[in-house]
Tab-separated table of C-alpha atoms in Angstrom:
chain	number	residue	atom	x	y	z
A	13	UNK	CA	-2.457	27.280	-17.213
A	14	UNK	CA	-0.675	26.969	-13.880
A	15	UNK	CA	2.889	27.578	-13.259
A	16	UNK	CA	5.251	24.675	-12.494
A	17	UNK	CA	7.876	24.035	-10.226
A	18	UNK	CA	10.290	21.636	-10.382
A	19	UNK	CA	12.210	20.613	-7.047
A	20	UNK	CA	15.660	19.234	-7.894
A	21	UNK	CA	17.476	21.021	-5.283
A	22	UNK	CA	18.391	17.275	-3.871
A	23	UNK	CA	21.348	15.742	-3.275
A	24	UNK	CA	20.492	12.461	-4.234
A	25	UNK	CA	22.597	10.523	-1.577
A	26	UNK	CA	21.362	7.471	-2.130
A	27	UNK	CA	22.039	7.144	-5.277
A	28	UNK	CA	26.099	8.404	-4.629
A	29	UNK	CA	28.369	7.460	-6.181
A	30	UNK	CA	26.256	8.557	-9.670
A	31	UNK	CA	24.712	11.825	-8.149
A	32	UNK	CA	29.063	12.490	-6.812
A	33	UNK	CA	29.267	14.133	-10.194
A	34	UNK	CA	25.948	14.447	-11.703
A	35	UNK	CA	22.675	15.783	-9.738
A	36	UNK	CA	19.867	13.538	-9.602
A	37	UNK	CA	17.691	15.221	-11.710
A	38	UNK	CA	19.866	15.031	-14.963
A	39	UNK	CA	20.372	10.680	-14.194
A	40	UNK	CA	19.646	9.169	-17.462
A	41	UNK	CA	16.436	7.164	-18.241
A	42	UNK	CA	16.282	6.400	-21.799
A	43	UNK	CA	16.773	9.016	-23.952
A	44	UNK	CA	16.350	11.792	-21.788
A	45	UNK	CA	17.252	12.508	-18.167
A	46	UNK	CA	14.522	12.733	-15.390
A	47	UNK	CA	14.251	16.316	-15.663
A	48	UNK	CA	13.626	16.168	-19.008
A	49	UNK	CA	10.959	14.001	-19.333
A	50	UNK	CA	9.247	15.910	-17.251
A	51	UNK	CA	9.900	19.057	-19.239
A	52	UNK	CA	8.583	17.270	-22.286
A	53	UNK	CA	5.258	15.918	-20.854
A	54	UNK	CA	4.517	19.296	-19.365
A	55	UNK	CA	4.993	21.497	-22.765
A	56	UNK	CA	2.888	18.612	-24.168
A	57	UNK	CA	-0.005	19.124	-21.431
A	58	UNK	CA	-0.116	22.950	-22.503
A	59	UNK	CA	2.000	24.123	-19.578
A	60	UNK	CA	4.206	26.982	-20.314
A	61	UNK	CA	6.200	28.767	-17.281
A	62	UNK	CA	8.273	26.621	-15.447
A	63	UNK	CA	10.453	27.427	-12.450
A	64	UNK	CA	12.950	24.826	-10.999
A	65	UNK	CA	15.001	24.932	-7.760
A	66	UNK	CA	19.236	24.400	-7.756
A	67	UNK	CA	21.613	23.720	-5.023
A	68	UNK	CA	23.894	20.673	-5.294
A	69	UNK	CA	25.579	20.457	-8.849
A	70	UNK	CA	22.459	22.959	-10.097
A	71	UNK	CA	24.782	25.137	-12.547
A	72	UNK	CA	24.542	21.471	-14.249
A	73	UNK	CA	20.816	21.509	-14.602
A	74	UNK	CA	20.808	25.531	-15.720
A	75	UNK	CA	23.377	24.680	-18.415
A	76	UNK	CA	21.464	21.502	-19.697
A	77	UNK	CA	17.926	23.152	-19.722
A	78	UNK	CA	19.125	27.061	-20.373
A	79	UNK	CA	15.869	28.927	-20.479
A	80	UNK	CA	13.410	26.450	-21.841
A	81	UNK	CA	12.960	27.362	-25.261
A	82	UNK	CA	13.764	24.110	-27.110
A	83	UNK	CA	11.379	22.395	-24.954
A	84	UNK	CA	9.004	25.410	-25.921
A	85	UNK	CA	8.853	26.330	-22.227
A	86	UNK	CA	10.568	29.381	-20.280
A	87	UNK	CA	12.597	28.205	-17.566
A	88	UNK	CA	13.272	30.326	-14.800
A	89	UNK	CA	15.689	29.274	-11.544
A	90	UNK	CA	15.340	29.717	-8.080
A	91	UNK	CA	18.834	29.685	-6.186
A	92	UNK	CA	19.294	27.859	-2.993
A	93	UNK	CA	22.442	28.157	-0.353
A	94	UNK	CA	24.406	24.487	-0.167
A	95	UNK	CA	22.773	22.112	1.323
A	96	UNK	CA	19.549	23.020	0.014
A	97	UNK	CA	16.278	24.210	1.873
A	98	UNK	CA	14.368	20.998	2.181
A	99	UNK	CA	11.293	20.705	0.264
A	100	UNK	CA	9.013	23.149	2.494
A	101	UNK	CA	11.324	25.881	2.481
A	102	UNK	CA	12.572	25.181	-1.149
A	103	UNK	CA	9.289	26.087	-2.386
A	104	UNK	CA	9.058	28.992	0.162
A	105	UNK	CA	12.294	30.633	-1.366
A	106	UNK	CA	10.588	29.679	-5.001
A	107	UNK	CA	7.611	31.940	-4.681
A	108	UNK	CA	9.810	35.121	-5.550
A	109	UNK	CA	9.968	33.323	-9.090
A	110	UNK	CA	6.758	31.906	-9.050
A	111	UNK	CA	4.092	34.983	-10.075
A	112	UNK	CA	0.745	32.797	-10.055
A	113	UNK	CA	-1.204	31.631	-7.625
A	114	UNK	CA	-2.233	28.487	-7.002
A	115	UNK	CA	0.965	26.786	-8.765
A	116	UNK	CA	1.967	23.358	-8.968
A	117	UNK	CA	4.474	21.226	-7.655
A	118	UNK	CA	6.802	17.677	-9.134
A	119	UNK	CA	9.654	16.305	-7.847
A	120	UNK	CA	12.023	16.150	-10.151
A	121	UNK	CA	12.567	12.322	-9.344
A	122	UNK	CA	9.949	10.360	-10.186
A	123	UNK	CA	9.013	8.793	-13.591
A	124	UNK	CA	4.900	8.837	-14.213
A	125	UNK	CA	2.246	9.051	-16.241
A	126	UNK	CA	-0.094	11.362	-14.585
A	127	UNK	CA	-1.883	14.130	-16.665
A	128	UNK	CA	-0.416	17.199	-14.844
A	129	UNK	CA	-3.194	19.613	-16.355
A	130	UNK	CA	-5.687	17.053	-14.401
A	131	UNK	CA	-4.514	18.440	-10.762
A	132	UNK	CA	-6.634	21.309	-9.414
A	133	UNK	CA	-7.037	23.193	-5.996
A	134	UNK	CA	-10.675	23.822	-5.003
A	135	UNK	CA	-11.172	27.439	-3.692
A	136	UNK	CA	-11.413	26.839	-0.185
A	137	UNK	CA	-7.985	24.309	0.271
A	138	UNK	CA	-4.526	25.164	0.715
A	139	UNK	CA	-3.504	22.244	-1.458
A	140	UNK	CA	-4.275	18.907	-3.350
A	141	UNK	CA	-2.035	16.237	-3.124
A	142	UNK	CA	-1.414	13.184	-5.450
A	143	UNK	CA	-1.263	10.169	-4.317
A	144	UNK	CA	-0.358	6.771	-4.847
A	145	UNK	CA	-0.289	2.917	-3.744
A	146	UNK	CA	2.367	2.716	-0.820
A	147	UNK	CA	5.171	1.587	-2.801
A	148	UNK	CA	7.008	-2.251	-1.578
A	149	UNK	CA	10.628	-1.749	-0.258
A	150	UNK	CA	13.629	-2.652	-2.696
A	151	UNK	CA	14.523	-5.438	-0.294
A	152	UNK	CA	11.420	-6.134	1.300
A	153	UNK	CA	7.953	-7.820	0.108
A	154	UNK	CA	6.424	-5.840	2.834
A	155	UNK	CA	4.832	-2.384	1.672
A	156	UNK	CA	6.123	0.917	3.178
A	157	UNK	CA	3.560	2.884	5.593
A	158	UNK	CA	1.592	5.081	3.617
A	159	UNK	CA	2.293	8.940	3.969
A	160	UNK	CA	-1.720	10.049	4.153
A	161	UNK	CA	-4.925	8.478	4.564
A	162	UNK	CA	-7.523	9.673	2.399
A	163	UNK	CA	-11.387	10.048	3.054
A	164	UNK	CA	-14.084	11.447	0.673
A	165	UNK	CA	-11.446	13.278	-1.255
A	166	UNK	CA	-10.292	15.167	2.251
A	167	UNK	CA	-6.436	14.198	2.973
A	168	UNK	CA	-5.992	12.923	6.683
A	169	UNK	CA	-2.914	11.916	8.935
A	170	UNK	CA	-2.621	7.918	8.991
A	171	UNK	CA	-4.601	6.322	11.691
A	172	UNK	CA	-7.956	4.729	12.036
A	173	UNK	CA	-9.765	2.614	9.585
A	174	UNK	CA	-8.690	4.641	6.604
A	175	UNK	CA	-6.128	2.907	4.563
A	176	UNK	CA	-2.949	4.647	3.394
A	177	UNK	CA	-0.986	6.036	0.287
A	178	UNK	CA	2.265	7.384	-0.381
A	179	UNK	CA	2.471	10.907	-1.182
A	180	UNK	CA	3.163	11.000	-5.438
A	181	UNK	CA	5.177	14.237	-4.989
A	182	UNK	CA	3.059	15.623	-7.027
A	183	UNK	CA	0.723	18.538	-5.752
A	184	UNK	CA	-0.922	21.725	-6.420
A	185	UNK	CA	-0.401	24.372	-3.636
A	186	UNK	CA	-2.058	28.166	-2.660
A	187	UNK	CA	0.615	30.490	-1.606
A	188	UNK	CA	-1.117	30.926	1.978
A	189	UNK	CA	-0.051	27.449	2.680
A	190	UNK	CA	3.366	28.658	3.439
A	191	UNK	CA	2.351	31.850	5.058
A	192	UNK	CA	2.803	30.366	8.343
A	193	UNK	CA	6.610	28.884	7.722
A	194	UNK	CA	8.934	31.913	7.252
A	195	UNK	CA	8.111	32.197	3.221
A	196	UNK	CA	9.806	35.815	3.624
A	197	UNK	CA	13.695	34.865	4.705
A	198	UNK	CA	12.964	31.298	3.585
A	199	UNK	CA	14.368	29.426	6.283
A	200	UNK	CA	15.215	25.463	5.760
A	201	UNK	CA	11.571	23.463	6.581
A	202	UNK	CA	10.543	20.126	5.786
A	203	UNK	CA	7.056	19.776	3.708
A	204	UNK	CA	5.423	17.663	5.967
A	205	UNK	CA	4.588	20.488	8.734
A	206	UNK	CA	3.195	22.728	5.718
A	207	UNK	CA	0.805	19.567	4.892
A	208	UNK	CA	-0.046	18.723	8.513
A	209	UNK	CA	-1.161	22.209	9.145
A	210	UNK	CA	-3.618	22.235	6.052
A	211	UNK	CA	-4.693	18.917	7.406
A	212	UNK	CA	-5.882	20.476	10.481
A	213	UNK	CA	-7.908	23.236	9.558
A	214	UNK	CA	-9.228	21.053	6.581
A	215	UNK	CA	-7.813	22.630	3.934
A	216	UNK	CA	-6.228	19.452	1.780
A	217	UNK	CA	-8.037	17.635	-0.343
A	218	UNK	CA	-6.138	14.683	-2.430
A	219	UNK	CA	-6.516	12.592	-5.094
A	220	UNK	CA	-5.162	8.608	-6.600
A	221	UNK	CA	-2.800	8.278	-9.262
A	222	UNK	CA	-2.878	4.362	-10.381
A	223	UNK	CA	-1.281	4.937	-13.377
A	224	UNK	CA	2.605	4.804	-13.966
A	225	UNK	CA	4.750	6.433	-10.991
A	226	UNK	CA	8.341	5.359	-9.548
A	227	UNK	CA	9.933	6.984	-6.994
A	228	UNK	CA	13.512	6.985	-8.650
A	229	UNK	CA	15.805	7.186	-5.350
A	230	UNK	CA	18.263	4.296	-5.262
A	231	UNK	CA	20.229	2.705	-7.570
A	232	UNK	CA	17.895	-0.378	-8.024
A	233	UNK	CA	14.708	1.648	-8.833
A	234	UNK	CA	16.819	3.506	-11.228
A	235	UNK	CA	17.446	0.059	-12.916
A	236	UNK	CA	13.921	-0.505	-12.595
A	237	UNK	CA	13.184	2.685	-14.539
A	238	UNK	CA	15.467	1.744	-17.063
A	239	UNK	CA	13.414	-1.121	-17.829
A	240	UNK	CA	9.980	0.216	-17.865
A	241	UNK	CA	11.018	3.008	-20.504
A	242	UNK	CA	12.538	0.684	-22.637
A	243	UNK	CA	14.334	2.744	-24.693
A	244	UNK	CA	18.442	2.670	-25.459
A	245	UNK	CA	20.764	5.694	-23.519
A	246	UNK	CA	21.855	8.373	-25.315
């Protein structure tokens, strides 16, 4: 089974004042926080070594989750500097945890559905993305611009007739991907370049999620995940 890792390096800005005190991964939903729901689907889906990233408030997460066991995981932690590495070169720094290869990817802050042990990398790509319907704005009844288009099961930049989805930040990745992008020191990089470069020499391939997914990054799709769980805070 593929190792995991789990990006809640964030600092959740949008959601201040909640994430002043309290990183966004550990935000309530239920029962459980974010984090943990995740945690708890992925034991459940036969996963087993699980690495997550820290910067703002992390020592929270590490003391919450410790090393895994009563989740029947092992948790291992990969350190950032403050103010975080962005998502490209937070999972740059990661591979000196992460010992397999390919691995996969979830944003801590999102609240799906999707059958992780479902998301594969064929041989020949760098990656496979999951993807979703382009999600409508929380003040707006016009849908976002999608991330991607997708063709044949080959991921493509938007344009054309291809229609477009949001990426799921979800997403199984080959270590070459980031061979290009300073994985030795690290450096702070956004995803996207990572992506577009795979894109290029056809090396992504993608697939649709239309089950359950919320991107949970303001304080009104927080509410909304609230209500889809339906289930009392601890």
């Amino acid at each position: 089974m593929l190792e995991v890792l789990i990006l809640a390096a964030g600092r959740g800005r949008r959601l201040r004042p909640l994430t002043d005190s309290t990183p966004k991964a550990l935000l309530q939903v239920g029962a459980e926080s974010l984090i943990e729901r995740h945690l708890r689907r992925l034991a459940a889906q036969g996963f087993g070594e699980v690495v997550i990233n820290l910067a703002w408030l992390g020592e929270q997460i590490r003391a919450q989750l410790g090393d895994g066991r009563r989740f029947g995981l092992r948790i291992r932690y990969s350190e950032e500097p403050a103010g975080a590495l962005e998502t490209g070169g937070g999972i740059a720094r990661a591979l000196r945890q992460l010992r397999g290869d390919p691995f996969l990817v979830i944003n801590a802050d999102i609240l799906c559905d999707f059958d992780f042990a479902s998301l594969g990398v064929a041989e020949a790509d760098d990656m496979q993305l999951a993807l979703v319907e382009n999600p409508r704005g929380d003040s707006s009844d016009v849908a976002a611009g999608g991330d991607f288009a997708l063709r044949d099961g080959r991921l493509l930049l938007p344009g054309g007739d291809a229609g477009t989805w949001t990426y799921a930040g979800i997403g199984c990745f080959r270590r070459r991907a980031f061979d290009a992008f300073d994985a030795a020191t690290a450096a702070r990089f956004p995803l996207l370049p990572v992506i577009e470069r795979a894109i290029a020499g056809g090396r992504a391939g993608g697939q649709i999620h239309r089950g359950q997914w919320l991107d949970v990054g303001t304080p009104e799709r927080l509410a909304e995940a609230q209500r889809r769980v339906g289930e009392p805070r601890r």
